[in-house]
PDB file of C-alpha atoms in Angstrom:
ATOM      1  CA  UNK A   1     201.788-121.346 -54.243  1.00  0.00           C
ATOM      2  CA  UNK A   2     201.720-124.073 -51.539  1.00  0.00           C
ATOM      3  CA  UNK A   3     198.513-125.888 -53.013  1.00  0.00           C
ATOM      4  CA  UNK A   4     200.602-126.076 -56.521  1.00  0.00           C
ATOM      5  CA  UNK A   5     203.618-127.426 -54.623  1.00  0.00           C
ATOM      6  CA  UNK A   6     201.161-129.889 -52.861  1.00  0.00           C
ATOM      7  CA  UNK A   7     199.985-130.954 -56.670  1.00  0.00           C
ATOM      8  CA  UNK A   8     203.460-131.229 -57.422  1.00  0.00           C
ATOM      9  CA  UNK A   9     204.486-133.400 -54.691  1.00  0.00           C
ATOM     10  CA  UNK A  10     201.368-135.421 -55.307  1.00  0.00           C
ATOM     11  CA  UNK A  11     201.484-135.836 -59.107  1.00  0.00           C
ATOM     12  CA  UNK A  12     205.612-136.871 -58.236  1.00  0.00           C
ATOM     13  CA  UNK A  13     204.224-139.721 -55.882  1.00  0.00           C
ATOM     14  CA  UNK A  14     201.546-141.005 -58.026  1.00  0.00           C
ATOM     15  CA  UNK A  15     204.115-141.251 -60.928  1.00  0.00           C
ATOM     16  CA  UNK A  16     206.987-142.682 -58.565  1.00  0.00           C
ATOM     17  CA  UNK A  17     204.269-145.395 -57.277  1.00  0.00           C
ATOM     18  CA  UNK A  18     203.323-146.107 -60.789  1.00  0.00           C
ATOM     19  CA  UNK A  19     207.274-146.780 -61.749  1.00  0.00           C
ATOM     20  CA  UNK A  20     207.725-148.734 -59.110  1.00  0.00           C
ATOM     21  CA  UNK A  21     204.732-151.114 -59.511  1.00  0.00           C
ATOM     22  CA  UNK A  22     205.477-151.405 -63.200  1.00  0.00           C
ATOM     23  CA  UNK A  23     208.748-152.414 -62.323  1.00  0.00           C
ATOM     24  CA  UNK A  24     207.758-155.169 -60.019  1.00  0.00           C
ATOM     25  CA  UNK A  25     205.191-156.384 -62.266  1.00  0.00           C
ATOM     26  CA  UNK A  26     207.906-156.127 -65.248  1.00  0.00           C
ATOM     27  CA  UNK A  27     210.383-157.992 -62.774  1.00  0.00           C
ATOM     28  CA  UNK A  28     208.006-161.069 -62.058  1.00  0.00           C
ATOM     29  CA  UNK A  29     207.221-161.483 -65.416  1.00  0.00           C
ATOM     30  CA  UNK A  30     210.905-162.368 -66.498  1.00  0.00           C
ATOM     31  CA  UNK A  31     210.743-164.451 -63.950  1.00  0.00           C
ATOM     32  CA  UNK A  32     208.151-166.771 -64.597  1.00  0.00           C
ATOM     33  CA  UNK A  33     209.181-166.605 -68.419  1.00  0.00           C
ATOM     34  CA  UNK A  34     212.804-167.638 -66.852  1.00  0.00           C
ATOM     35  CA  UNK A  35     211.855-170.844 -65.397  1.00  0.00           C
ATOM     36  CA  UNK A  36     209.746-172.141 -68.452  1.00  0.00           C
ATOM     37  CA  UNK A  37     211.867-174.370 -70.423  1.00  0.00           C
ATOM     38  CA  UNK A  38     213.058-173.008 -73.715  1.00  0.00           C
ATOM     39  CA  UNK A  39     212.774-169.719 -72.842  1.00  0.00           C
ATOM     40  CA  UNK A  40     215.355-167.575 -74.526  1.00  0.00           C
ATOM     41  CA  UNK A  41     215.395-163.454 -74.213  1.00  0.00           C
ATOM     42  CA  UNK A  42     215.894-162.065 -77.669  1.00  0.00           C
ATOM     43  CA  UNK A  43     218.942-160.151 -78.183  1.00  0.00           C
ATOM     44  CA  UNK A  44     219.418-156.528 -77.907  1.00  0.00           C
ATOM     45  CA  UNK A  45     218.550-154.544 -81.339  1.00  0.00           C
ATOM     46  CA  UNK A  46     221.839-152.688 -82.783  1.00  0.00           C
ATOM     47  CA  UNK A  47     221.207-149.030 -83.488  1.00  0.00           C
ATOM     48  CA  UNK A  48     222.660-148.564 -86.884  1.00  0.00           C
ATOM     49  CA  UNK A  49     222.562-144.712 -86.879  1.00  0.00           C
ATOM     50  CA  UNK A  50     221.782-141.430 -84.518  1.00  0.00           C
ATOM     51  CA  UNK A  51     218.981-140.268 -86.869  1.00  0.00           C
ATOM     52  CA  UNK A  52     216.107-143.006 -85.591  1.00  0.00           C
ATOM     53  CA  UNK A  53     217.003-142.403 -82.038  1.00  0.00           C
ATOM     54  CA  UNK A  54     216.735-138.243 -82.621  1.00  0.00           C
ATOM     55  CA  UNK A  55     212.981-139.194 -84.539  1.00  0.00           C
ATOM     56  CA  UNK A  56     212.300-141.444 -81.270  1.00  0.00           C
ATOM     57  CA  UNK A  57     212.705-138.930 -78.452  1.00  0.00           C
ATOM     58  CA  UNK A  58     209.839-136.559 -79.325  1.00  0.00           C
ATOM     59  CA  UNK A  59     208.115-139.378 -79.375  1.00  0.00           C
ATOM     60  CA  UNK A  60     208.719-141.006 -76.217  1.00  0.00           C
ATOM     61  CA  UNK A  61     208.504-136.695 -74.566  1.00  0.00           C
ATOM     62  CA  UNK A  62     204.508-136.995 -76.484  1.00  0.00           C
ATOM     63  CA  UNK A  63     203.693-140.448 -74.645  1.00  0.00           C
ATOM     64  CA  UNK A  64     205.246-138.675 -71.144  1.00  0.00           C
ATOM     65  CA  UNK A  65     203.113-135.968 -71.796  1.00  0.00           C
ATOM     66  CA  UNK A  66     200.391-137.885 -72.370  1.00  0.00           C
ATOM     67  CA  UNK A  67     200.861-139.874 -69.312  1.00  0.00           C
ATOM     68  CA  UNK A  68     201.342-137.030 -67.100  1.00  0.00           C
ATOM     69  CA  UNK A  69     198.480-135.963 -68.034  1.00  0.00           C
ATOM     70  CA  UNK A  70     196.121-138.709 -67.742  1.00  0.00           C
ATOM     71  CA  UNK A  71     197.718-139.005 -64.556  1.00  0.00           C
ATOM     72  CA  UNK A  72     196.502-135.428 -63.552  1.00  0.00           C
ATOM     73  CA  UNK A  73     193.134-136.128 -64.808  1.00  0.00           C
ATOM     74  CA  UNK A  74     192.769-138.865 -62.621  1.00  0.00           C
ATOM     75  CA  UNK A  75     193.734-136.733 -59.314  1.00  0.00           C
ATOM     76  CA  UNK A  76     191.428-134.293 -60.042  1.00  0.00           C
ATOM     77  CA  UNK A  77     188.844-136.675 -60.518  1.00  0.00           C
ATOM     78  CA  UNK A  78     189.304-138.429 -57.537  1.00  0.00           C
ATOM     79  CA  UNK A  79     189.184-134.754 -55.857  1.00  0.00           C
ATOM     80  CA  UNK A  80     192.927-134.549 -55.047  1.00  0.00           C
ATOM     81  CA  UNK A  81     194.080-131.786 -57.711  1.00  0.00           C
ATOM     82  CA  UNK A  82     191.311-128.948 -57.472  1.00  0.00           C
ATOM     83  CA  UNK A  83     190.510-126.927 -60.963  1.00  0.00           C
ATOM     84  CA  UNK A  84     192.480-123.915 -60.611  1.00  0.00           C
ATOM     85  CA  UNK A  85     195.250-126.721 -59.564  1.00  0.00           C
ATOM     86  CA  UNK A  86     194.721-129.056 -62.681  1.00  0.00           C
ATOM     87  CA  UNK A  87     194.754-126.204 -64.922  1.00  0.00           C
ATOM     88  CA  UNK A  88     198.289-125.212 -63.524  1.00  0.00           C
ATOM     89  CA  UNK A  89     199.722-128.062 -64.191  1.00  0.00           C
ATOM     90  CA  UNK A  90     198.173-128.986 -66.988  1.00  0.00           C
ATOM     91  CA  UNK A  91     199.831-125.439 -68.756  1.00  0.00           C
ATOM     92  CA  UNK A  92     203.393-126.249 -67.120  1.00  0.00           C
ATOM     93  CA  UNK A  93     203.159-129.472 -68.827  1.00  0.00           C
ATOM     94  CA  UNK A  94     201.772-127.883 -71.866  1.00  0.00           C
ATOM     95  CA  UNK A  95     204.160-125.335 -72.685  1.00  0.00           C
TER      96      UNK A  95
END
């Protein structure tokens, strides 16, 4: 049990890191595009109806999934996650 808490606790840093240097990057890049001239953000989308957001969110749970996944492949490749561990929490995350 501890070393699947320890893959746990790492997989929950790697994806915390990740957010937050996606958010800095995201961040900077309004930025910049702020201080060109002419720049304009485009509005916000209106949701017409509930039914496209319901056919979005499986979606968006897949390309989490996915992520979480890669993410685990790439601890146990660089020898943090051992087998037994990536297996774990690769069934946890599979179902």
């Amino acid at each position: 049990m501890p070393g699947l808490l320890r893959g746990v606790a790492r997989t929950a840093v790697v994806a915390g890191t990740a957010t937050a240097v996606s958010n800095r990057v995201s961040r900077r890049q309004q930025g910049r595009w702020a201080a060109q001239q002419g720049y304009q953000e485009p509005p916000p989308q209106p949701v017409s109806s509930a039914q496209p957001q319901q056919a979005a969110a499986p979606a968006d749970d897949m390309g989490s999934t996915l992520d979480q996944l890669k993410q685990l492949g790439e601890l146990k490749a660089q020898g943090v996650l051992t087998e037994a561990e990536f297996e774990e929490q690769k069934r946890r995350l599979l179902g």
